[in-house]
C-alpha positions as CSV (number, residue, x, y, z in Angstrom):
1,Q,-0.3,-0.1,-0.2
2,L,0.6,3.4,-0.5
3,Q,-0.5,6.5,1.4
4,A,0.6,9.9,-0.2
5,S,0.8,13.2,1.9
6,G,2.0,17.0,1.5
7,G,0.0,18.1,-0.7
8,G,-1.1,22.3,-0.3
9,L,-1.4,26.0,-1.3
10,V,1.6,27.7,-2.3
11,Q,2.4,30.3,-3.9
12,A,4.8,30.3,-7.5
13,G,8.1,30.5,-6.2
14,G,7.7,28.6,-2.8
15,S,8.9,25.3,-2.6
16,L,6.7,22.1,-0.4
17,R,7.7,18.5,0.2
18,L,5.4,15.4,-0.7
19,S,6.0,11.8,0.9
20,C,4.8,8.6,0.3
21,A,4.8,6.1,2.7
22,A,4.8,2.5,1.4
23,S,4.0,-1.0,3.4
24,G,4.7,-4.6,2.6
25,R,7.5,-5.6,-0.7
26,T,9.6,-3.6,-1.8
27,F,10.2,-2.9,-5.8
28,R,12.4,-2.0,-8.2
29,S,11.0,1.3,-8.8
30,Y,9.1,4.4,-6.9
31,G,7.9,7.3,-8.5
32,W,5.4,9.9,-8.6
33,F,3.4,11.3,-11.6
34,R,0.3,13.9,-11.6
35,Q,-2.7,15.0,-13.5
36,A,-3.9,17.8,-13.6
37,P,-7.5,18.8,-14.7
38,G,-8.0,17.7,-18.3
39,K,-5.3,15.9,-19.3
40,E,-3.7,12.5,-18.5
41,R,-1.7,11.7,-16.0
42,E,1.9,11.9,-16.4
43,F,5.0,11.4,-15.3
44,V,6.9,13.9,-13.3
45,A,9.9,11.6,-11.2
46,A,11.6,7.6,-10.4
47,R,13.4,6.1,-8.5
48,F,14.9,2.9,-10.2
49,D,17.2,0.4,-8.7
50,S,17.5,2.7,-5.5
51,A,20.0,4.3,-7.7
52,R,19.2,6.1,-10.2
53,N,16.6,9.3,-10.5
54,Y,14.7,10.4,-13.5
55,Y,13.0,13.3,-14.0
56,T,10.3,14.6,-17.0
57,D,12.1,17.7,-18.4
58,S,9.7,20.6,-17.0
59,V,10.7,19.9,-13.6
60,K,14.7,19.0,-14.0
61,G,16.9,21.2,-11.3
62,R,13.4,21.9,-9.4
63,F,12.4,19.0,-8.3
64,T,14.3,16.1,-6.7
65,I,12.9,12.5,-5.7
66,S,14.7,10.6,-3.0
67,R,13.5,7.2,-1.1
68,D,14.6,6.4,2.2
69,N,14.5,2.3,2.5
70,A,14.7,2.4,6.0
71,K,11.4,4.3,6.2
72,N,10.6,2.4,3.7
73,T,9.4,6.4,2.0
74,L,9.5,8.3,-0.7
75,N,9.8,12.4,-0.8
76,L,9.8,14.3,-3.9
77,E,11.0,17.8,-2.6
78,M,9.7,20.4,-5.1
79,N,11.2,23.9,-4.7
80,S,9.7,27.3,-7.4
81,L,6.9,26.0,-8.1
82,K,5.5,27.1,-11.0
83,V,1.8,27.0,-11.9
84,E,1.9,24.7,-14.3
85,D,2.6,22.7,-11.9
86,T,-0.9,22.3,-10.2
87,A,-2.6,18.7,-10.4
88,V,-3.5,15.4,-8.4
89,Y,0.6,13.8,-7.6
90,Y,0.8,10.3,-7.3
91,C,3.6,7.7,-6.1
92,A,3.7,5.0,-7.8
93,A,5.4,1.7,-7.7
94,G,6.5,-1.2,-9.0
95,N,8.2,-3.9,-11.1
96,P,9.1,-2.2,-14.8
97,I,11.5,-2.8,-17.1
98,F,13.8,0.4,-17.3
99,S,12.2,1.1,-21.0
100,Y,8.9,2.1,-18.9
101,V,10.0,3.3,-16.1
102,S,8.5,7.2,-16.8
103,R,5.1,5.2,-18.0
104,K,2.3,4.4,-15.8
105,E,2.3,1.0,-17.6
106,G,5.4,0.3,-15.4
107,Y,3.2,0.8,-11.8
108,N,1.0,-1.2,-10.9
109,N,0.7,0.3,-7.1
110,W,-0.3,3.5,-7.0
111,G,-1.4,6.0,-3.5
112,Q,-4.7,7.9,-3.6
113,G,-2.9,11.0,-4.6
114,T,-2.6,14.4,-3.0
115,L,-3.6,17.7,-4.5
116,V,-0.7,20.3,-4.9
117,T,-1.8,24.1,-6.0
118,V,1.0,27.0,-6.8
119,S,-1.1,30.1,-7.0
120,S,0.4,33.2,-9.4
């Protein structure tokens, strides 16, 4: 099971930290996806094989994904937030092959989502 938290309302340029508490088995990849109103769910970041981090281009340099193995939590530090970052953010876990790390089809465990709203 995955339980996401940390969303909220923040002004543009601000920061938020999302957390995802995981229970049960461990997986090869843990990721964050987001879905804005009227849009498809899209990849944000992933930590693959406990060592490699991947980001979508629009968040590179602003977001940092990390995983605390001891606490079994996945975190997403979001800085310099923009209005276009507004979305429901979902954490996910799975065992995708490398080419599916950034695809939602590669994950079969999803958290409930947490809303991030960035105001101008």
